[in-house]
């Protein structure tokens, strides 16, 4: 925009546009005439109210019916011009401007072409840096409990730093790609998320960060070593004791994905993880949490030291009681919980053979206490 246009005039113009696009035909016309790329060029002004109004306008536009097909040339300009401008603000702009920019990205990131362009423009490291715990210190003095954003304050309805939650939501949308997940890990995403989970006192925040961490743990390459170096296994074990069901389930699911290498299994055992999982399995009434605990035990039982510990603290009796519980009796043969219980009994059988140094041909049945449970699980009949 011409530098001679006063800020208050630009602000008024954006407020007028926002009011007009509340009427759907006006929003369609605005998209067809290529309005979005033009307003994104106001970003370098770094004026809080202007960037906030831009965020509100984009949020309304992406909800217009047939939005992708209406973009046309506008969409290409956003990818080619808008993304570099947005990332530039995330790199160096004040925190309130970054908040508004993250809200814009949150609106646009569901598009596959936008995701690809964001990755191609180097957006992953920039987004991961928004999770840096040091931002919390910077933001603590700028958070206000209002719905407006100006040059000096961050908007937040609950007094929390919105930068972290917005950045984690955008990153979560990007974790569907293995290439992007790897870039996040290399950029320090796992380390930042673990530190945020450890430092956060809010369950809603912990759940949001854990959801991203859960997605990153899908890939073994490079993730296990980072978890171990950063004390991530200890953090996840602690989360198994959370009062929040969603956090317990996500923590267990993340652990089930991480327990691949023998070193990781042993460290998990040393951190008290095996005993914690057995305790959670015994105490929990939630089907999804019990299923995740069974997945973890299936992986742990193959480690000789962990296997012995699990036997010593009563794994067989716990599995036997679970096998005849009303929860399991009500399940059909193809149910996931029953499937994992069968897998655990098979794993116990294999570990039992290995521990006793018996050839497979000489020992084909599970330990005696589990034989009846195994038969019932296999046939799906109770």
Coordinates of C-alpha atoms in Angstrom, one line a residue, residues 116-283:
X116 CA 3.6 -28.3 0.6
X117 CA 4.4 -24.6 -0.1
X118 CA 4.9 -24.0 3.6
X119 CA 7.4 -26.8 3.7
X120 CA 9.1 -25.7 0.5
X121 CA 9.6 -22.2 1.9
X122 CA 11.3 -23.5 5.0
X123 CA 8.3 -23.1 7.3
X124 CA 8.9 -26.2 9.5
X125 CA 11.9 -24.8 11.5
X126 CA 10.2 -21.4 11.8
X127 CA 7.1 -23.0 13.3
X128 CA 9.1 -25.3 15.6
X129 CA 10.9 -22.2 17.0
X130 CA 7.5 -20.8 18.1
X131 CA 7.5 -23.7 20.6
X132 CA 10.7 -22.5 22.2
X133 CA 10.1 -22.3 26.0
X134 CA 12.0 -18.9 26.0
X135 CA 8.9 -17.4 24.3
X136 CA 6.9 -18.0 27.5
X137 CA 9.1 -15.6 29.4
X138 CA 8.7 -13.0 26.7
X139 CA 5.0 -13.5 26.6
X140 CA 4.3 -13.5 30.3
X141 CA 4.2 -9.7 30.6
X142 CA 2.2 -9.2 27.4
X143 CA -0.8 -11.4 27.9
X144 CA -4.2 -9.7 28.4
X145 CA -7.6 -11.2 29.0
X146 CA -9.3 -9.4 26.2
X147 CA -10.5 -10.2 22.7
X148 CA -8.4 -7.5 21.0
X149 CA -4.8 -7.4 19.9
X150 CA -2.7 -4.3 19.8
X151 CA 1.0 -3.7 19.6
X152 CA 1.7 -4.5 23.2
X153 CA -0.6 -7.4 24.2
X154 CA -1.4 -11.0 23.3
X155 CA -5.0 -12.0 23.3
X156 CA -6.0 -14.8 25.6
X157 CA -9.3 -15.8 27.1
X158 CA -7.7 -17.9 29.9
X159 CA -4.5 -16.0 30.7
X160 CA -2.3 -18.5 28.9
X161 CA 0.3 -17.9 26.2
X162 CA -1.6 -18.4 22.9
X163 CA 1.6 -18.7 20.8
X164 CA 2.3 -22.2 22.0
X165 CA -1.2 -23.5 21.5
X166 CA -1.6 -22.0 18.0
X167 CA 1.8 -23.2 16.9
X168 CA 1.1 -26.7 18.1
X169 CA -2.3 -26.7 16.3
X170 CA -0.6 -25.7 13.0
X171 CA 2.2 -28.2 13.5
X172 CA -0.3 -31.0 14.2
X173 CA -1.9 -30.4 10.8
X174 CA 1.5 -30.9 9.2
X175 CA 2.4 -34.2 10.9
X176 CA 0.5 -36.3 8.3
X177 CA 3.6 -36.3 6.2
X178 CA 6.6 -38.4 7.1
X179 CA 8.9 -35.9 5.4
X180 CA 7.5 -33.0 7.5
X181 CA 7.7 -35.1 10.7
X182 CA 11.4 -35.8 10.1
X183 CA 12.0 -32.1 9.5
X184 CA 10.2 -31.3 12.8
X185 CA 12.4 -33.8 14.7
X186 CA 15.6 -32.3 13.1
X187 CA 14.4 -28.8 14.0
X188 CA 14.2 -29.7 17.7
X189 CA 10.4 -30.3 17.9
X190 CA 10.6 -33.3 20.2
X191 CA 12.8 -31.4 22.7
X192 CA 10.6 -28.3 22.7
X193 CA 7.4 -30.3 23.2
X194 CA 8.9 -32.3 26.1
X195 CA 10.0 -29.2 27.8
X196 CA 6.6 -27.5 27.4
X197 CA 4.8 -30.6 28.7
X198 CA 7.1 -30.7 31.7
X199 CA 6.7 -27.0 32.5
X200 CA 3.0 -26.6 31.8
X201 CA 0.6 -26.8 34.7
X202 CA -2.5 -26.8 32.5
X203 CA -4.0 -30.2 31.4
X204 CA -5.4 -28.7 28.2
X205 CA -2.0 -27.4 27.2
X206 CA -0.3 -30.7 28.1
X207 CA -2.9 -32.6 26.0
X208 CA -2.3 -30.4 23.0
X209 CA 1.5 -30.8 23.1
X210 CA 1.2 -34.5 23.7
X211 CA -1.0 -34.9 20.7
X212 CA 1.8 -33.5 18.5
X213 CA 4.4 -35.6 20.3
X214 CA 2.3 -38.7 19.7
X215 CA 2.3 -38.0 15.9
X216 CA 6.1 -37.5 15.9
X217 CA 6.7 -40.8 17.7
X218 CA 5.3 -42.7 14.7
X219 CA 8.7 -42.7 13.1
X220 CA 11.5 -44.6 14.8
X221 CA 14.3 -42.8 12.9
X222 CA 15.9 -40.3 15.2
X223 CA 13.0 -40.0 17.6
X224 CA 13.9 -42.7 20.2
X225 CA 17.4 -41.2 20.7
X226 CA 15.9 -37.8 21.3
X227 CA 13.4 -39.1 23.7
X228 CA 16.1 -40.8 25.7
X229 CA 18.5 -37.9 25.7
X230 CA 15.8 -35.4 26.8
X231 CA 14.3 -37.7 29.5
X232 CA 11.2 -38.2 27.5
X233 CA 10.4 -41.7 28.8
X234 CA 10.4 -40.4 32.4
X235 CA 8.0 -37.6 31.3
X236 CA 5.6 -40.0 29.6
X237 CA 5.7 -42.4 32.6
X238 CA 4.7 -39.5 34.9
X239 CA 1.8 -38.6 32.6
X240 CA 0.4 -42.2 33.1
X241 CA -0.6 -40.9 36.5
X242 CA -2.5 -37.8 35.2
X243 CA -6.1 -37.3 36.3
X244 CA -7.0 -36.5 32.7
X245 CA -8.1 -39.6 30.8
X246 CA -7.1 -38.2 27.4
X247 CA -3.6 -37.5 28.7
X248 CA -3.2 -41.0 30.1
X249 CA -4.4 -42.6 26.9
X250 CA -2.1 -40.4 24.7
X251 CA 0.9 -41.0 26.9
X252 CA 0.3 -44.8 26.8
X253 CA -0.2 -44.7 23.0
X254 CA 3.0 -42.7 22.5
X255 CA 5.0 -45.2 24.7
X256 CA 3.6 -48.1 22.7
X257 CA 5.0 -46.6 19.6
X258 CA 8.4 -45.8 21.1
X259 CA 9.3 -49.2 22.7
X260 CA 11.1 -50.7 19.8
X261 CA 14.8 -51.0 20.7
X262 CA 16.0 -53.1 23.6
X263 CA 17.8 -50.1 25.1
X264 CA 14.5 -48.1 25.1
X265 CA 12.7 -51.0 26.8
X266 CA 15.3 -51.3 29.4
X267 CA 15.3 -47.6 30.2
X268 CA 11.5 -47.6 30.4
X269 CA 11.8 -50.4 32.9
X270 CA 14.5 -48.5 34.9
X271 CA 12.2 -45.4 35.0
X272 CA 9.5 -47.6 36.7
X273 CA 7.4 -47.8 33.5
X274 CA 6.7 -51.5 33.6
X275 CA 5.2 -51.3 37.1
X276 CA 3.3 -48.1 36.2
X277 CA 1.7 -49.8 33.2
X278 CA 0.7 -52.8 35.2
X279 CA -0.8 -50.5 37.9
X280 CA -2.7 -48.6 35.2
X281 CA -3.9 -51.8 33.6
X282 CA -5.3 -53.0 37.0
X283 CA -6.9 -49.8 38.0

